[in-house]
Amino acid sequence: PRKLSLWVSESSSPKHNLQDLMDAGKFLEAFQFARAQNLDESPIYKAQCRSLLLQFSSADCCLQSLWDELVHVMDMIEEDNYIVRTCIETTCCKAECVSKLLGYAAKRCNQSVASRGILETTREQCCAATARWKTFQLVNEQVYTADLWNSFRSSQPLEILATFFKAARMQEAR
């Protein structure tokens, strides 16, 4: 008689199967699988959030339906610090998208501060990102590119002020 040996691979573990579904962008199936296997659903929301953020940030326009879906998913994620940091670190192709993300981050940050759920450093990062965005909008008026915004938001505060004053002087010269 032949001997049958059974080999269990890591790929047959429920967590690995769930990860495969998330990697494939099959979020509905991932939620169903997680519920059937009694697994934590928060990683699915985070993966879906990353996927939607990628679509939202790279879109030629800020589609309201995509924004609504993204907000719904972000609302499902309980980790305020994760959401706020994700919003302020995302680079977008359109200024309107940056405004929406930073506005959501500020709202989420303020709600969380009231319930004492957000870290002080995250709150400070959110305030700094919002201030930099407002300054960027003042300095660059209607000109927006993702590269320009990334360069500006990674600048030191004194460099930002110098840029702001330089732009103000150029306005006066006109």
PDB file of C-alpha atoms in Angstrom, residues 79-171:
ATOM      1  CA  GLU A  79      -7.503  53.814  14.819  1.00  0.00           C
ATOM      2  CA  ASP A  80      -7.645  57.609  14.614  1.00  0.00           C
ATOM      3  CA  ASN A  81      -3.875  58.026  14.614  1.00  0.00           C
ATOM      4  CA  TYR A  82      -3.565  55.705  11.604  1.00  0.00           C
ATOM      5  CA  ILE A  83      -6.258  57.551   9.635  1.00  0.00           C
ATOM      6  CA  VAL A  84      -4.946  61.039  10.408  1.00  0.00           C
ATOM      7  CA  ARG A  85      -1.367  60.105   9.499  1.00  0.00           C
ATOM      8  CA  THR A  86      -2.535  58.372   6.322  1.00  0.00           C
ATOM      9  CA  CYS A  87      -4.519  61.427   5.237  1.00  0.00           C
ATOM     10  CA  ILE A  88      -1.717  63.909   5.851  1.00  0.00           C
ATOM     11  CA  GLU A  89       0.936  61.723   4.186  1.00  0.00           C
ATOM     12  CA  THR A  90      -1.006  60.964   0.987  1.00  0.00           C
ATOM     13  CA  THR A  91       0.099  62.799  -2.149  1.00  0.00           C
ATOM     14  CA  CYS A  92      -2.680  63.782  -4.536  1.00  0.00           C
ATOM     15  CA  CYS A  93      -2.753  64.860  -8.180  1.00  0.00           C
ATOM     16  CA  LYS A  94      -5.370  67.540  -7.513  1.00  0.00           C
ATOM     17  CA  ALA A  95      -5.444  70.343  -4.948  1.00  0.00           C
ATOM     18  CA  GLU A  96      -9.117  69.659  -4.223  1.00  0.00           C
ATOM     19  CA  CYS A  97      -8.207  66.125  -3.149  1.00  0.00           C
ATOM     20  CA  VAL A  98      -5.505  67.407  -0.785  1.00  0.00           C
ATOM     21  CA  SER A  99      -8.030  69.812   0.755  1.00  0.00           C
ATOM     22  CA  LYS A 100     -10.568  67.043   1.268  1.00  0.00           C
ATOM     23  CA  LEU A 101      -8.061  64.673   2.873  1.00  0.00           C
ATOM     24  CA  LEU A 102      -6.619  67.325   5.183  1.00  0.00           C
ATOM     25  CA  GLY A 103     -10.122  68.475   6.093  1.00  0.00           C
ATOM     26  CA  TYR A 104     -11.105  64.924   6.967  1.00  0.00           C
ATOM     27  CA  ALA A 105      -7.908  64.467   8.981  1.00  0.00           C
ATOM     28  CA  ALA A 106      -8.576  67.670  10.947  1.00  0.00           C
ATOM     29  CA  LYS A 107     -12.180  66.627  11.618  1.00  0.00           C
ATOM     30  CA  ARG A 108     -11.111  63.168  12.723  1.00  0.00           C
ATOM     31  CA  CYS A 109      -8.333  64.649  14.845  1.00  0.00           C
ATOM     32  CA  ASN A 110     -10.705  67.087  16.574  1.00  0.00           C
ATOM     33  CA  GLN A 111     -13.248  64.346  17.283  1.00  0.00           C
ATOM     34  CA  SER A 112     -10.539  62.121  18.669  1.00  0.00           C
ATOM     35  CA  VAL A 113      -8.998  64.866  20.822  1.00  0.00           C
ATOM     36  CA  ALA A 114     -12.395  65.323  22.455  1.00  0.00           C
ATOM     37  CA  SER A 115     -12.460  61.629  23.331  1.00  0.00           C
ATOM     38  CA  ARG A 116      -8.718  61.632  24.176  1.00  0.00           C
ATOM     39  CA  GLY A 117      -7.973  58.955  21.585  1.00  0.00           C
ATOM     40  CA  ILE A 118      -5.318  60.693  19.517  1.00  0.00           C
ATOM     41  CA  LEU A 119      -1.633  61.045  20.236  1.00  0.00           C
ATOM     42  CA  GLU A 120      -0.312  64.555  20.798  1.00  0.00           C
ATOM     43  CA  THR A 121       2.329  64.086  18.100  1.00  0.00           C
ATOM     44  CA  THR A 122      -0.345  63.078  15.580  1.00  0.00           C
ATOM     45  CA  ARG A 123      -2.423  66.118  16.502  1.00  0.00           C
ATOM     46  CA  GLU A 124       0.626  68.359  16.043  1.00  0.00           C
ATOM     47  CA  GLN A 125       1.406  66.743  12.668  1.00  0.00           C
ATOM     48  CA  CYS A 126      -2.174  67.333  11.559  1.00  0.00           C
ATOM     49  CA  CYS A 127      -2.084  70.993  12.619  1.00  0.00           C
ATOM     50  CA  ALA A 128       1.283  71.481  10.904  1.00  0.00           C
ATOM     51  CA  ALA A 129       0.078  69.821   7.684  1.00  0.00           C
ATOM     52  CA  THR A 130      -3.038  71.987   7.615  1.00  0.00           C
ATOM     53  CA  ALA A 131      -1.002  75.150   8.248  1.00  0.00           C
ATOM     54  CA  ARG A 132       1.473  74.187   5.518  1.00  0.00           C
ATOM     55  CA  TRP A 133      -1.399  73.548   3.097  1.00  0.00           C
ATOM     56  CA  LYS A 134      -2.952  76.940   3.815  1.00  0.00           C
ATOM     57  CA  THR A 135       0.450  78.618   3.397  1.00  0.00           C
ATOM     58  CA  PHE A 136       1.076  76.679   0.192  1.00  0.00           C
ATOM     59  CA  GLN A 137      -2.240  77.888  -1.188  1.00  0.00           C
ATOM     60  CA  LEU A 138      -1.358  81.501  -0.324  1.00  0.00           C
ATOM     61  CA  VAL A 139       2.108  81.312  -1.835  1.00  0.00           C
ATOM     62  CA  ASN A 140       1.240  79.379  -4.963  1.00  0.00           C
ATOM     63  CA  GLU A 141      -2.186  80.869  -5.617  1.00  0.00           C
ATOM     64  CA  GLN A 142      -3.826  78.667  -8.253  1.00  0.00           C
ATOM     65  CA  VAL A 143      -0.725  76.650  -9.219  1.00  0.00           C
ATOM     66  CA  TYR A 144      -0.699  73.093  -7.926  1.00  0.00           C
ATOM     67  CA  THR A 145       1.394  70.073  -8.779  1.00  0.00           C
ATOM     68  CA  ALA A 146       1.997  67.078  -6.560  1.00  0.00           C
ATOM     69  CA  ASP A 147       5.776  67.588  -6.837  1.00  0.00           C
ATOM     70  CA  LEU A 148       5.513  71.235  -5.826  1.00  0.00           C
ATOM     71  CA  TRP A 149       3.319  70.351  -2.834  1.00  0.00           C
ATOM     72  CA  ASN A 150       5.651  67.501  -1.747  1.00  0.00           C
ATOM     73  CA  SER A 151       8.637  69.824  -1.904  1.00  0.00           C
ATOM     74  CA  PHE A 152       6.801  72.517   0.020  1.00  0.00           C
ATOM     75  CA  ARG A 153       5.449  70.254   2.760  1.00  0.00           C
ATOM     76  CA  SER A 154       8.863  68.706   3.377  1.00  0.00           C
ATOM     77  CA  SER A 155      10.490  72.158   3.741  1.00  0.00           C
ATOM     78  CA  GLN A 156      11.577  73.533   7.070  1.00  0.00           C
ATOM     79  CA  PRO A 157       9.413  76.294   8.594  1.00  0.00           C
ATOM     80  CA  LEU A 158      11.990  79.009   7.893  1.00  0.00           C
ATOM     81  CA  GLU A 159      12.224  77.955   4.258  1.00  0.00           C
ATOM     82  CA  ILE A 160       8.435  78.167   4.038  1.00  0.00           C
ATOM     83  CA  LEU A 161       8.436  81.672   5.488  1.00  0.00           C
ATOM     84  CA  ALA A 162      11.198  82.736   3.097  1.00  0.00           C
ATOM     85  CA  THR A 163       9.176  81.373   0.168  1.00  0.00           C
ATOM     86  CA  PHE A 164       6.090  83.167   1.429  1.00  0.00           C
ATOM     87  CA  PHE A 165       7.875  86.520   1.790  1.00  0.00           C
ATOM     88  CA  LYS A 166       9.575  86.096  -1.589  1.00  0.00           C
ATOM     89  CA  ALA A 167       6.171  85.530  -3.196  1.00  0.00           C
ATOM     90  CA  ALA A 168       4.754  88.557  -1.358  1.00  0.00           C
ATOM     91  CA  ARG A 169       7.605  90.739  -2.645  1.00  0.00           C
ATOM     92  CA  MET A 170       6.987  89.530  -6.189  1.00  0.00           C
ATOM     93  CA  GLN A 171       3.302  90.425  -5.802  1.00  0.00           C
TER      94      GLN A 171
END
